[in-house]
Amino acid sequence: MRRAGQTGSGLVDQEDIGGLCRAVADGDRDAFRRLYGLTSPRLFGIALRILRDRAKAADVLRQVFLEVWNAAAEFGAADDPLVRLVARVRSLSLDLVRAEAVEGHALDPFETEDEVEDPLAREQRSEELKALLTCLGQLTQERRRMILHAYYDGWSREALSIYFDAPVHAVNTWVWRSIAELDAGLDA
């Protein structure tokens, strides 16, 4: 059985979302409930994937739907209101992650159980480490920070994507190119 507003494939129909937003703009609470029912699972999933915290994802969802209630006409007038909703959830979620990054929570490096001596903290460094540090110094500051966060601090590509405000595929490309540059420098 198909729910109202869904296509046969289970996807939400953009025209129905736009119509619901226009009805919400007129103060239709029933339309607001239907809009929430149709879009909240997807929007919550996006927020949860970015924030990795159910309570924070729920807070973002509440904030977005409060914005929808207060400015539904703007959402309904969009070419694709669902894309506008997704963009707003993503934007608020990323803002929250960035705010936590300043406080030092969201992008903290992973923890290990084994105590390992930090090779950069040693007074004497091996020739290999000196060569690697020389090659790292030849990368741009952004690429060097990206490589160090990825391989020294253990950040995921998704965390790097959020921190550097770039798509994951771009981060993957930059990391791959930087590694290739390091390899070429170490082989020289």
mmCIF file of C-alpha atoms in Angstrom:
data_model
loop_
_atom_site.group_PDB
_atom_site.id
_atom_site.type_symbol
_atom_site.label_atom_id
_atom_site.label_comp_id
_atom_site.label_asym_id
_atom_site.label_seq_id
_atom_site.Cartn_x
_atom_site.Cartn_y
_atom_site.Cartn_z
ATOM 1 C CA MET A 1 0.000 0.000 0.000
ATOM 2 C CA ARG A 2 1.383 3.352 -1.036
ATOM 3 C CA ARG A 3 1.334 6.326 1.346
ATOM 4 C CA ALA A 4 0.111 9.651 0.038
ATOM 5 C CA GLY A 5 2.990 11.659 -1.344
ATOM 6 C CA GLN A 6 5.090 8.644 -2.282
ATOM 7 C CA THR A 7 5.694 7.252 -5.717
ATOM 8 C CA GLY A 8 5.503 3.532 -6.412
ATOM 9 C CA SER A 9 9.236 3.289 -5.750
ATOM 10 C CA GLY A 10 8.838 4.728 -2.245
ATOM 11 C CA LEU A 11 10.359 8.085 -3.173
ATOM 12 C CA VAL A 12 8.670 11.250 -2.023
ATOM 13 C CA ASP A 13 6.939 13.164 -4.844
ATOM 14 C CA GLN A 14 8.351 16.692 -5.126
ATOM 15 C CA GLU A 15 5.034 18.164 -6.245
ATOM 16 C CA ASP A 16 3.285 16.773 -3.166
ATOM 17 C CA ILE A 17 6.000 18.219 -0.909
ATOM 18 C CA GLY A 18 5.618 21.609 -2.567
ATOM 19 C CA GLY A 19 1.848 21.430 -2.191
ATOM 20 C CA LEU A 20 2.150 20.468 1.460
ATOM 21 C CA CYS A 21 4.555 23.366 2.076
ATOM 22 C CA ARG A 22 2.082 25.772 0.466
ATOM 23 C CA ALA A 23 -0.715 24.352 2.653
ATOM 24 C CA VAL A 24 1.502 24.715 5.744
ATOM 25 C CA ALA A 25 2.099 28.348 4.754
ATOM 26 C CA ASP A 26 -1.671 28.786 5.011
ATOM 27 C CA GLY A 27 -1.579 27.369 8.553
ATOM 28 C CA ASP A 28 -2.765 23.816 7.734
ATOM 29 C CA ARG A 29 -1.593 21.701 10.692
ATOM 30 C CA ASP A 30 -2.698 18.476 9.013
ATOM 31 C CA ALA A 31 -0.482 19.270 6.021
ATOM 32 C CA PHE A 32 2.371 19.942 8.433
ATOM 33 C CA ARG A 33 1.876 16.470 10.006
ATOM 34 C CA ARG A 34 1.857 14.840 6.560
ATOM 35 C CA LEU A 35 4.943 16.803 5.485
ATOM 36 C CA TYR A 36 6.727 15.720 8.649
ATOM 37 C CA GLY A 37 5.681 12.106 8.170
ATOM 38 C CA LEU A 38 6.885 12.030 4.564
ATOM 39 C CA THR A 39 10.213 13.786 5.000
ATOM 40 C CA SER A 40 11.381 13.325 8.589
ATOM 41 C CA PRO A 41 12.827 9.793 8.223
ATOM 42 C CA ARG A 42 15.137 10.875 5.397
ATOM 43 C CA LEU A 43 16.037 14.186 7.026
ATOM 44 C CA PHE A 44 16.707 12.548 10.387
ATOM 45 C CA GLY A 45 18.936 9.968 8.676
ATOM 46 C CA ILE A 46 21.002 12.720 7.046
ATOM 47 C CA ALA A 47 21.417 14.587 10.331
ATOM 48 C CA LEU A 48 22.269 11.380 12.177
ATOM 49 C CA ARG A 49 24.880 10.384 9.604
ATOM 50 C CA ILE A 50 26.636 13.740 9.986
ATOM 51 C CA LEU A 51 26.246 14.186 13.757
ATOM 52 C CA ARG A 52 26.389 10.534 14.906
ATOM 53 C CA ASP A 53 24.181 11.489 17.853
ATOM 54 C CA ARG A 54 20.437 10.810 17.910
ATOM 55 C CA ALA A 55 19.594 13.653 20.323
ATOM 56 C CA LYS A 56 21.501 16.226 18.272
ATOM 57 C CA ALA A 57 19.971 14.917 15.042
ATOM 58 C CA ALA A 58 16.507 15.238 16.601
ATOM 59 C CA ASP A 59 17.332 18.821 17.665
ATOM 60 C CA VAL A 60 18.376 19.699 14.106
ATOM 61 C CA LEU A 61 15.172 18.151 12.765
ATOM 62 C CA ARG A 62 13.072 20.165 15.230
ATOM 63 C CA GLN A 63 14.868 23.354 14.214
ATOM 64 C CA VAL A 64 14.318 22.684 10.502
ATOM 65 C CA PHE A 65 10.622 21.945 10.948
ATOM 66 C CA LEU A 66 10.225 25.056 13.086
ATOM 67 C CA GLU A 67 11.740 26.988 10.176
ATOM 68 C CA VAL A 68 9.338 25.219 7.810
ATOM 69 C CA TRP A 69 6.354 26.207 9.957
ATOM 70 C CA ASN A 70 7.520 29.830 10.111
ATOM 71 C CA ALA A 71 8.570 30.143 6.454
ATOM 72 C CA ALA A 72 6.746 27.346 4.608
ATOM 73 C CA ALA A 73 5.977 29.559 1.615
ATOM 74 C CA GLU A 74 9.710 29.869 0.880
ATOM 75 C CA PHE A 75 10.171 26.103 0.997
ATOM 76 C CA GLY A 76 7.066 25.517 -1.146
ATOM 77 C CA ALA A 77 8.200 28.032 -3.753
ATOM 78 C CA ALA A 78 11.511 26.207 -4.294
ATOM 79 C CA ASP A 79 11.948 24.209 -7.517
ATOM 80 C CA ASP A 80 12.570 21.119 -5.400
ATOM 81 C CA PRO A 81 11.413 21.676 -1.810
ATOM 82 C CA LEU A 82 12.827 18.327 -0.664
ATOM 83 C CA VAL A 83 16.296 19.370 -1.840
ATOM 84 C CA ARG A 84 15.848 22.622 0.072
ATOM 85 C CA LEU A 85 14.895 20.677 3.219
ATOM 86 C CA VAL A 86 17.855 18.319 2.824
ATOM 87 C CA ALA A 87 20.232 21.243 2.266
ATOM 88 C CA ARG A 88 18.954 22.972 5.396
ATOM 89 C CA VAL A 89 19.346 19.837 7.541
ATOM 90 C CA ARG A 90 22.835 19.282 6.166
ATOM 91 C CA SER A 91 23.818 22.899 6.723
ATOM 92 C CA LEU A 92 22.607 22.988 10.329
ATOM 93 C CA SER A 93 24.255 19.634 11.064
ATOM 94 C CA LEU A 94 27.594 20.733 9.623
ATOM 95 C CA ASP A 95 27.394 24.015 11.545
ATOM 96 C CA LEU A 96 26.924 22.015 14.740
ATOM 97 C CA VAL A 97 29.890 19.756 13.922
ATOM 98 C CA ARG A 98 32.085 22.757 13.177
ATOM 99 C CA ALA A 99 31.057 24.441 16.420
ATOM 100 C CA GLU A 100 31.982 21.304 18.341
ATOM 101 C CA ALA A 101 35.263 21.039 16.454
ATOM 102 C CA VAL A 102 36.259 24.409 17.892
ATOM 103 C CA GLU A 103 35.525 23.009 21.357
ATOM 104 C CA GLY A 104 37.498 19.879 20.482
ATOM 105 C CA HIS A 105 34.826 17.157 20.446
ATOM 106 C CA ALA A 106 33.539 16.317 16.985
ATOM 107 C CA LEU A 107 36.760 15.576 15.145
ATOM 108 C CA ASP A 108 38.898 14.215 17.959
ATOM 109 C CA PRO A 109 41.356 11.522 16.849
ATOM 110 C CA PHE A 110 40.609 7.919 17.608
ATOM 111 C CA GLU A 111 41.852 6.404 20.843
ATOM 112 C CA THR A 112 44.098 3.355 20.985
ATOM 113 C CA GLU A 113 44.653 1.024 23.898
ATOM 114 C CA ASP A 114 48.346 0.501 23.196
ATOM 115 C CA GLU A 115 50.776 3.106 24.412
ATOM 116 C CA VAL A 116 53.051 3.991 21.516
ATOM 117 C CA GLU A 117 55.901 6.453 21.626
ATOM 118 C CA ASP A 118 55.279 9.471 19.443
ATOM 119 C CA PRO A 119 58.026 9.454 16.777
ATOM 120 C CA LEU A 120 57.785 13.223 16.372
ATOM 121 C CA ALA A 121 58.426 13.777 20.087
ATOM 122 C CA ARG A 122 61.774 11.958 20.050
ATOM 123 C CA GLU A 123 64.941 14.017 20.245
ATOM 124 C CA GLN A 124 66.686 11.826 17.689
ATOM 125 C CA ARG A 125 64.839 11.113 14.478
ATOM 126 C CA SER A 126 65.563 8.388 11.977
ATOM 127 C CA GLU A 127 66.748 9.286 8.490
ATOM 128 C CA GLU A 128 63.437 7.981 7.102
ATOM 129 C CA LEU A 129 61.453 10.276 9.392
ATOM 130 C CA LYS A 130 63.637 13.246 8.475
ATOM 131 C CA ALA A 131 63.051 12.507 4.769
ATOM 132 C CA LEU A 132 59.295 12.204 5.332
ATOM 133 C CA LEU A 133 59.181 15.489 7.250
ATOM 134 C CA THR A 134 61.124 17.191 4.461
ATOM 135 C CA CYS A 135 58.621 15.898 1.883
ATOM 136 C CA LEU A 136 55.688 16.946 4.077
ATOM 137 C CA GLY A 137 57.183 20.424 4.222
ATOM 138 C CA GLN A 138 56.947 20.634 0.433
ATOM 139 C CA LEU A 139 53.166 20.111 0.422
ATOM 140 C CA THR A 140 50.834 23.079 0.715
ATOM 141 C CA GLN A 141 49.801 23.832 4.281
ATOM 142 C CA GLU A 142 46.238 22.575 3.705
ATOM 143 C CA ARG A 143 47.393 19.288 2.135
ATOM 144 C CA ARG A 144 49.995 18.782 4.867
ATOM 145 C CA ARG A 145 47.349 19.298 7.560
ATOM 146 C CA MET A 146 45.011 16.923 5.730
ATOM 147 C CA ILE A 147 47.656 14.172 5.544
ATOM 148 C CA LEU A 148 48.637 14.625 9.187
ATOM 149 C CA HIS A 149 45.004 14.563 10.358
ATOM 150 C CA ALA A 150 44.352 11.449 8.265
ATOM 151 C CA TYR A 151 47.432 9.392 9.079
ATOM 152 C CA TYR A 152 48.794 10.845 12.295
ATOM 153 C CA ASP A 153 45.536 11.704 14.088
ATOM 154 C CA GLY A 154 43.452 8.942 12.491
ATOM 155 C CA TRP A 155 40.642 11.074 11.063
ATOM 156 C CA SER A 156 38.224 9.450 8.616
ATOM 157 C CA ARG A 157 37.682 10.873 5.142
ATOM 158 C CA GLU A 158 34.238 12.033 6.312
ATOM 159 C CA ALA A 159 35.755 13.943 9.236
ATOM 160 C CA LEU A 160 38.311 15.505 6.880
ATOM 161 C CA SER A 161 35.474 16.423 4.528
ATOM 162 C CA ILE A 162 33.657 18.261 7.298
ATOM 163 C CA TYR A 163 36.775 19.933 8.681
ATOM 164 C CA PHE A 164 38.025 21.156 5.285
ATOM 165 C CA ASP A 165 34.479 21.895 4.027
ATOM 166 C CA ALA A 166 34.933 19.826 0.883
ATOM 167 C CA PRO A 167 33.135 16.816 -0.599
ATOM 168 C CA VAL A 168 34.480 13.404 0.408
ATOM 169 C CA HIS A 169 35.499 12.598 -3.173
ATOM 170 C CA ALA A 170 37.584 15.787 -3.312
ATOM 171 C CA VAL A 171 39.251 14.894 -0.007
ATOM 172 C CA ASN A 172 40.026 11.407 -1.346
ATOM 173 C CA THR A 173 41.590 12.927 -4.464
ATOM 174 C CA TRP A 174 43.671 15.429 -2.471
ATOM 175 C CA VAL A 175 44.896 12.735 -0.097
ATOM 176 C CA TRP A 176 45.751 10.420 -2.986
ATOM 177 C CA ARG A 177 47.650 13.168 -4.835
ATOM 178 C CA SER A 178 49.485 14.201 -1.675
ATOM 179 C CA ILE A 179 50.533 10.617 -1.013
ATOM 180 C CA ALA A 180 51.762 10.373 -4.617
ATOM 181 C CA GLU A 181 53.802 13.557 -4.090
ATOM 182 C CA LEU A 182 55.250 12.166 -0.857
ATOM 183 C CA ASP A 183 56.132 8.891 -2.584
ATOM 184 C CA ALA A 184 57.841 10.747 -5.429
ATOM 185 C CA GLY A 185 59.792 12.875 -2.936
ATOM 186 C CA LEU A 186 60.880 9.850 -0.900
ATOM 187 C CA ASP A 187 61.933 7.934 -4.036
ATOM 188 C CA ALA A 188 64.059 10.842 -5.296
#
